[in-house]
Amino acid sequence: MSADLTPSRAATIPERPSLDGLEDKWGRVWAEQQTYAFDRAKALEGSRAEVFSIDTPPPTASGSLHMGHVFSYTHTDCMARYKRMVGLNVFYPIGWDDNGLPTEKRVQNYYGVRGDASLPHDPSFVPPHRGDAKSLRAGDAMPISRQNFIELCDELTVEDEKAFESLFRRLGQSFDWTISYRTIDDHSRATAQQAFLRNLARGEAYQAEAPGLWDVTFQTAVAQAELEARDYPGAYHRVAFHLGDGGAGTEPVYVETTRPELIPSVVALIAHPDDERYAGLFGSTVRSPLFGVEVPVVAHPLAEMDKGAGIAMCCTFGDLTDVIWWRELQLPTRSVITRQGRIQAEVPAWIASGPGAGLFAELAGKTVHAAREAVVAALRESGDLDGEPRATQRKANFYERGEKPLEIVTSRQWYIRNGGRDAALNDKLVGQGQSVDFHPPFMRARYSNWVTGLNGDWLVSRQRFFGVAIPVWYPLDAEGEPVWDRPIVPSEESLPVDPVTQAPDGYEESQRGRAGGFIGDPDVLDTWATSSLSPQIAAGWRRVDEDGAVTTDPLFDKVFPMDVRPQGHDIIRTWLFATIVRAYYEHGTAPWRNAAISGWILDPERKKMSKSKGNVVTPEDVLREHSADAVRYWAASGRLGTDAAYDVGQMKVGRRLAIKVLNASKFALSFGDVRADADLAAMVTDPLDRALLAGLADVIEKATAGFESWDYTRSLEVTETFFWTFCDDYLELVKDRAYGANVDDAAAASARATLRLALDSLLRLLAPFLPYVTEEVWSWWHEGSVHLTSWPTADEVRLAGEPADPAMLGAVGAALATVRKSKSEAKLSMRAEVAHIVLGGPESLLDHVRAGESDLRAAGRITGSLDYVPAQTWTASDVELIPVEKPKPQA
RNA sequence: GGACGUGUAGCUCAGCUGGUUAGAGCGCUCGCCUCACACGCGAGAGGUCAGGGGUUCGAGUCCCUUCACGUCCA
């Protein structure tokens, strides 16, 4: 039986091995030698099964990497390294998500600018400053053209990405850096536009004018997945609506509303059909206070009987329930809130002829907040406010990055169907989730819950500057009005396009904005609409050949569907779901076979780490202080799907382990060389050595099983435990035997061979977790990288002949511990000699101890008589110890 | 209100399909400068496995229920 090892040679070992500098040393070597390069040619020749492909999350380039990134990316890297060692051709790309609002905000602050679509491109533009913005008020920002703005985004994200790359490299991420992309680069933009155009051609994407959530700060539409419900202070205002013509003697109907400023928008009062208090009013009409607009009282089950007065004021639009009522009850549209979050300037028709026209004119142009105060004052004056407003906490929808509650405005937007309005499609998309193996499995419920609970299609258009342009134009009719339902689309060959600066085929730029001409769609796609195509972008779904033809890279079928999507659970509803939707439409399949979901990192007090709490640590500092291997050890101790604490203690344990690997390896290789051509396995004859390797074989099997079930933590744990036993017991037991004797001494040779065999496997078992220290030690006596060797197999260390019993090492180790305990209790040095001892132990194990007695005597310094007696537990009796002679201080 | 997860030594966590006196590391206490390692080595103390009920010869492990915490969705 010969082990499948890389070439070995006489060991060259540093005098004092150290972790310091290993990251720089090996990081450079790995980069120079392309250690982690994906073998494209081999993939193209071979079968899909020989490849392991990873849909790496592209981090947001404009943020900064935090310990959560370190945590989850390490999880993936450990799996990637394992898969590489079992012989798979690992496709491990890295991309940057430099798209979207975070980048825009960062660019605005960094350069002191803001985008203004009305401005022309200035080719010689120089930003006011770079970084170090002084106190920057929105008004001070310099307005610049969209193109100039995008150029700045481009400039800054490239800088940010360099910092990220350096950190990832130091952490030991085994990406293939040649397979990289940026979600704003030409290839990504073209891919995103091509996929969108195909969605459009197949009817999966559509345009609609509809009420939708709108962020007044960022001036953009917002999708359901970007919502965040937050507590928001408000007040119930009890407001009177008047019956009939409001004649005296009739009791008004009181509603309780938190948004009195929307009274001009009221279209109905709505109560629950079972609510007897209002049953008599259904079908009749009431007049709104102040404005005197006549609205019906209608029944709908979404009215909450126990909330407020039990009867709600339906306005267009105060919240999402209003939208449902408006749609289902076919109510009129009476919007007064503009996209800026202010009351519109013109007095609307339904108010102009009524008593409130003057009041409305006063409200015009006011913010929602100011309008509310004005309306409340007017209600007080007219007597329509019953009592005083009562403060309340209500849940309001916010854009996840926004600071003001979302308004609902009607606008023309693009959508991609995602099952939110189509039960059959919803079922299919839930089914796509079933075909992905989630790790841990319960994470699938997050997916199914989200998909099942969707209440609308995916809104993909955003009114932003920096992003992938929606690749369509609209013809203008003879009156100069856009013909929305006949969008002009570009050819796939011409992608990427920017409809704002380029004219569509068949038109001249001079026709832009003119009757009979065209306009370009000014919007960009949701960031997720691009990042949801990360598998397609990385794997070359779109490729442009030299002749300009659009095809697909033949590699695509060798890596797609990908083997795994690693990501955090917070973006199951966005990134994971969107990727499934896109792959389903384009390929009819799930985009990956597995989804590996990492948990969050919490601070030691179990709080979420955030800048505002001041408990954020920067990965650079952490890596410098503890070493990359130590930080990886901490990360790898966290199982998939489980939140973990930021735990310096665990990093110290990892550092200790890494240092132990250095020292133990040095020791194990220091007993004199074995013959280079020797069959190591054949040299292992001593029963204790055979027991060690038998135990190691079991460990290899368990560690392998761990990785195969995505439980890398289990692999680390069994390997680590065994490694410490190897150090504390086995090394101690055999060192005397391995020392000193000549090369031809069979007992010594057995120990030395075992040490090498064991170390060889142990390093490979630890390599996915501790890439630096294992590479360092490997280099002492091997050619090539440990990361490109084969994963150890139990067969390598399972010797021919009589099967050895791994329990023997445990038995002799327990006996040694018993001897140590005697010395410890006597408060003596471990060097103290044992003149006499009677060892008690389980009868079934005593034979094992006898078989290893010479090693036990050497390690325990038992120089006198050693007797055995069966006992329930390990005990020592009749112990006679000889203290070590303390050397007299020299005079 | 719904879904999912978690609750095991002071702390961080293992305990897989139920089976002998519940494990590890850190921390703590005591001892040891043992020729790989003092960034080390050895030894020790610490738990009625959140509470209650049930199934079983036997439950931290399965079922029911209560409580606490977390995340997401309403």
Short mmCIF file of N, CA and C in Angstrom, two decimals, chain A residues 337-421:
data_model
loop_
_atom_site.label_atom_id
_atom_site.label_comp_id
_atom_site.label_asym_id
_atom_site.label_seq_id
_atom_site.Cartn_x
_atom_site.Cartn_y
_atom_site.Cartn_z
N ILE A 337 -50.23 64.11 -3.67
CA ILE A 337 -48.83 64.13 -3.23
C ILE A 337 -47.93 63.97 -4.47
N THR A 338 -46.94 64.85 -4.58
CA THR A 338 -46.04 64.76 -5.72
C THR A 338 -44.85 63.86 -5.39
N ARG A 339 -44.02 63.65 -6.39
CA ARG A 339 -42.85 62.80 -6.19
C ARG A 339 -41.83 63.43 -5.25
N GLN A 340 -41.97 64.74 -5.04
CA GLN A 340 -41.06 65.40 -4.10
C GLN A 340 -41.60 65.29 -2.67
N GLY A 341 -42.74 64.65 -2.52
CA GLY A 341 -43.31 64.53 -1.18
C GLY A 341 -44.02 65.79 -0.74
N ARG A 342 -44.48 66.58 -1.69
CA ARG A 342 -45.20 67.82 -1.37
C ARG A 342 -46.60 67.78 -1.97
N ILE A 343 -47.43 68.67 -1.43
CA ILE A 343 -48.78 68.78 -1.99
C ILE A 343 -48.68 69.47 -3.36
N GLN A 344 -49.40 68.91 -4.32
CA GLN A 344 -49.27 69.44 -5.68
C GLN A 344 -49.72 70.90 -5.78
N ALA A 345 -49.23 71.59 -6.78
CA ALA A 345 -49.47 73.04 -6.90
C ALA A 345 -50.89 73.35 -7.36
N GLU A 346 -51.38 72.59 -8.36
CA GLU A 346 -52.69 72.92 -8.93
C GLU A 346 -53.80 72.45 -8.00
N VAL A 347 -54.84 73.22 -7.91
CA VAL A 347 -56.01 72.78 -7.16
C VAL A 347 -56.74 71.76 -8.02
N PRO A 348 -56.91 70.54 -7.51
CA PRO A 348 -57.53 69.51 -8.37
C PRO A 348 -59.01 69.78 -8.62
N ALA A 349 -59.49 69.18 -9.69
CA ALA A 349 -60.85 69.44 -10.17
C ALA A 349 -61.90 69.11 -9.11
N TRP A 350 -61.69 68.01 -8.36
CA TRP A 350 -62.73 67.59 -7.42
C TRP A 350 -62.81 68.50 -6.19
N ILE A 351 -61.84 69.42 -6.10
CA ILE A 351 -61.84 70.34 -4.97
C ILE A 351 -62.12 71.77 -5.41
N ALA A 352 -61.77 72.06 -6.66
CA ALA A 352 -61.80 73.45 -7.15
C ALA A 352 -63.15 74.12 -6.95
N SER A 353 -64.23 73.36 -7.15
CA SER A 353 -65.53 74.00 -7.09
C SER A 353 -66.15 73.92 -5.70
N GLY A 354 -65.42 73.32 -4.76
CA GLY A 354 -65.98 73.13 -3.42
C GLY A 354 -65.50 74.18 -2.44
N PRO A 355 -65.87 73.98 -1.19
CA PRO A 355 -65.55 74.96 -0.15
C PRO A 355 -64.08 74.97 0.23
N GLY A 356 -63.33 73.94 -0.16
CA GLY A 356 -61.94 73.85 0.28
C GLY A 356 -60.92 74.36 -0.70
N ALA A 357 -61.37 74.98 -1.79
CA ALA A 357 -60.43 75.41 -2.81
C ALA A 357 -59.39 76.37 -2.26
N GLY A 358 -59.85 77.27 -1.41
CA GLY A 358 -58.92 78.24 -0.85
C GLY A 358 -57.89 77.58 0.06
N LEU A 359 -58.39 76.67 0.90
CA LEU A 359 -57.49 75.97 1.80
C LEU A 359 -56.45 75.19 1.00
N PHE A 360 -56.90 74.53 -0.06
CA PHE A 360 -55.96 73.74 -0.85
C PHE A 360 -54.86 74.62 -1.42
N ALA A 361 -55.25 75.78 -1.86
CA ALA A 361 -54.24 76.70 -2.42
C ALA A 361 -53.18 77.03 -1.37
N GLU A 362 -53.62 77.09 -0.10
CA GLU A 362 -52.63 77.33 0.95
C GLU A 362 -51.71 76.13 1.15
N LEU A 363 -52.28 74.94 0.98
CA LEU A 363 -51.49 73.71 1.20
C LEU A 363 -50.50 73.49 0.07
N ALA A 364 -50.82 73.98 -1.09
CA ALA A 364 -50.03 73.69 -2.29
C ALA A 364 -48.56 73.96 -2.04
N GLY A 365 -47.73 72.99 -2.38
CA GLY A 365 -46.29 73.15 -2.27
C GLY A 365 -45.73 72.82 -0.90
N LYS A 366 -46.62 72.64 0.08
CA LYS A 366 -46.12 72.31 1.41
C LYS A 366 -45.65 70.86 1.47
N THR A 367 -44.72 70.59 2.39
CA THR A 367 -44.35 69.19 2.63
C THR A 367 -45.51 68.50 3.32
N VAL A 368 -45.44 67.19 3.32
CA VAL A 368 -46.48 66.41 3.96
C VAL A 368 -46.65 66.86 5.41
N HIS A 369 -45.53 67.08 6.05
CA HIS A 369 -45.54 67.43 7.46
C HIS A 369 -46.22 68.79 7.68
N ALA A 370 -45.80 69.78 6.88
CA ALA A 370 -46.36 71.12 7.02
C ALA A 370 -47.84 71.12 6.65
N ALA A 371 -48.20 70.35 5.65
CA ALA A 371 -49.60 70.29 5.24
C ALA A 371 -50.45 69.69 6.34
N ARG A 372 -49.89 68.72 7.03
CA ARG A 372 -50.66 68.09 8.11
C ARG A 372 -50.99 69.14 9.18
N GLU A 373 -49.99 69.93 9.54
CA GLU A 373 -50.23 70.94 10.56
C GLU A 373 -51.30 71.93 10.11
N ALA A 374 -51.24 72.31 8.84
CA ALA A 374 -52.22 73.27 8.32
C ALA A 374 -53.63 72.68 8.32
N VAL A 375 -53.72 71.42 7.92
CA VAL A 375 -55.03 70.78 7.87
C VAL A 375 -55.60 70.62 9.28
N VAL A 376 -54.74 70.23 10.22
CA VAL A 376 -55.21 70.06 11.58
C VAL A 376 -55.72 71.39 12.14
N ALA A 377 -55.00 72.46 11.84
CA ALA A 377 -55.43 73.77 12.30
C ALA A 377 -56.80 74.12 11.71
N ALA A 378 -56.97 73.82 10.46
CA ALA A 378 -58.25 74.12 9.80
C ALA A 378 -59.38 73.28 10.37
N LEU A 379 -59.04 72.00 10.68
CA LEU A 379 -60.06 71.10 11.25
C LEU A 379 -60.50 71.61 12.62
N ARG A 380 -59.52 72.11 13.36
CA ARG A 380 -59.83 72.65 14.68
C ARG A 380 -60.79 73.83 14.55
N GLU A 381 -60.47 74.66 13.60
CA GLU A 381 -61.26 75.87 13.39
C GLU A 381 -62.67 75.54 12.95
N SER A 382 -62.79 74.54 12.08
CA SER A 382 -64.11 74.20 11.57
C SER A 382 -64.90 73.33 12.54
N GLY A 383 -64.23 72.86 13.59
CA GLY A 383 -64.92 72.01 14.55
C GLY A 383 -64.98 70.56 14.12
N ASP A 384 -64.25 70.20 13.08
CA ASP A 384 -64.31 68.82 12.60
C ASP A 384 -63.29 67.90 13.27
N LEU A 385 -62.44 68.50 14.11
CA LEU A 385 -61.50 67.67 14.86
C LEU A 385 -62.11 67.41 16.23
N ASP A 386 -62.36 66.13 16.52
CA ASP A 386 -62.96 65.78 17.79
C ASP A 386 -61.86 65.48 18.79
N GLY A 387 -61.74 66.27 19.81
CA GLY A 387 -60.69 66.08 20.81
C GLY A 387 -59.34 66.43 20.23
N GLU A 388 -58.31 66.04 20.98
CA GLU A 388 -56.94 66.33 20.55
C GLU A 388 -56.33 65.09 19.92
N PRO A 389 -55.35 65.28 19.04
CA PRO A 389 -54.67 64.11 18.45
C PRO A 389 -54.03 63.27 19.55
N ARG A 390 -54.09 61.95 19.40
CA ARG A 390 -53.52 61.02 20.37
C ARG A 390 -52.28 60.36 19.76
N ALA A 391 -51.16 60.55 20.46
CA ALA A 391 -49.89 60.02 19.95
C ALA A 391 -49.95 58.50 19.84
N THR A 392 -49.32 57.96 18.85
CA THR A 392 -49.30 56.51 18.65
C THR A 392 -48.01 56.11 17.95
N GLN A 393 -47.66 54.85 18.08
CA GLN A 393 -46.54 54.30 17.31
C GLN A 393 -47.19 53.49 16.20
N ARG A 394 -46.83 53.78 14.99
CA ARG A 394 -47.38 52.94 13.94
C ARG A 394 -46.23 52.38 13.12
N LYS A 395 -46.52 51.33 12.42
CA LYS A 395 -45.54 50.76 11.50
C LYS A 395 -45.67 51.51 10.19
N ALA A 396 -44.57 52.00 9.70
CA ALA A 396 -44.59 52.65 8.40
C ALA A 396 -43.55 51.99 7.51
N ASN A 397 -43.83 51.97 6.23
CA ASN A 397 -42.88 51.39 5.28
C ASN A 397 -41.80 52.40 4.94
N PHE A 398 -40.57 51.94 5.03
CA PHE A 398 -39.42 52.75 4.65
C PHE A 398 -38.64 52.01 3.58
N TYR A 399 -38.01 52.79 2.73
CA TYR A 399 -36.98 52.21 1.87
C TYR A 399 -35.84 51.84 2.81
N GLU A 400 -35.21 50.68 2.60
CA GLU A 400 -34.24 50.21 3.59
C GLU A 400 -33.10 51.19 3.82
N ARG A 401 -32.81 52.05 2.84
CA ARG A 401 -31.75 53.03 3.03
C ARG A 401 -32.30 54.43 3.28
N GLY A 402 -33.62 54.55 3.37
CA GLY A 402 -34.22 55.87 3.44
C GLY A 402 -34.52 56.32 4.85
N GLU A 403 -34.84 57.59 5.00
CA GLU A 403 -35.11 58.13 6.32
C GLU A 403 -36.54 58.65 6.48
N LYS A 404 -37.25 58.80 5.38
CA LYS A 404 -38.62 59.25 5.46
C LYS A 404 -39.54 58.11 5.04
N PRO A 405 -40.75 58.07 5.61
CA PRO A 405 -41.68 57.01 5.20
C PRO A 405 -41.96 57.12 3.70
N LEU A 406 -42.20 55.99 3.12
CA LEU A 406 -42.47 55.99 1.68
C LEU A 406 -43.85 56.56 1.40
N GLU A 407 -43.95 57.25 0.30
CA GLU A 407 -45.26 57.69 -0.19
C GLU A 407 -45.65 56.72 -1.30
N ILE A 408 -46.91 56.83 -1.69
CA ILE A 408 -47.34 56.02 -2.82
C ILE A 408 -47.72 56.98 -3.93
N VAL A 409 -47.03 56.88 -5.02
CA VAL A 409 -47.36 57.75 -6.15
C VAL A 409 -47.56 56.88 -7.38
N THR A 410 -48.30 57.42 -8.30
CA THR A 410 -48.56 56.70 -9.53
C THR A 410 -47.48 57.07 -10.53
N SER A 411 -46.87 56.05 -11.09
CA SER A 411 -45.83 56.33 -12.06
C SER A 411 -45.72 55.17 -13.04
N ARG A 412 -45.04 55.46 -14.13
CA ARG A 412 -44.85 54.43 -15.14
C ARG A 412 -43.55 53.71 -14.82
N GLN A 413 -43.62 52.42 -14.64
CA GLN A 413 -42.45 51.65 -14.23
C GLN A 413 -42.38 50.34 -14.98
N TRP A 414 -41.18 49.76 -14.96
CA TRP A 414 -40.97 48.43 -15.54
C TRP A 414 -41.03 47.37 -14.45
N TYR A 415 -41.62 46.25 -14.81
CA TYR A 415 -41.73 45.14 -13.88
C TYR A 415 -41.27 43.86 -14.55
N ILE A 416 -40.77 42.94 -13.74
CA ILE A 416 -40.55 41.57 -14.21
C ILE A 416 -41.47 40.68 -13.39
N ARG A 417 -42.20 39.85 -14.10
CA ARG A 417 -43.16 38.98 -13.41
C ARG A 417 -42.40 38.01 -12.50
N ASN A 418 -42.84 37.95 -11.26
CA ASN A 418 -42.14 37.07 -10.31
C ASN A 418 -43.11 36.23 -9.49
N GLY A 419 -44.33 36.10 -9.99
CA GLY A 419 -45.28 35.27 -9.27
C GLY A 419 -46.08 36.02 -8.22
N GLY A 420 -45.84 37.32 -8.11
CA GLY A 420 -46.58 38.10 -7.12
C GLY A 420 -48.02 38.34 -7.55
N ARG A 421 -48.30 38.14 -8.81
CA ARG A 421 -49.67 38.37 -9.28
C ARG A 421 -50.19 37.20 -10.10
#
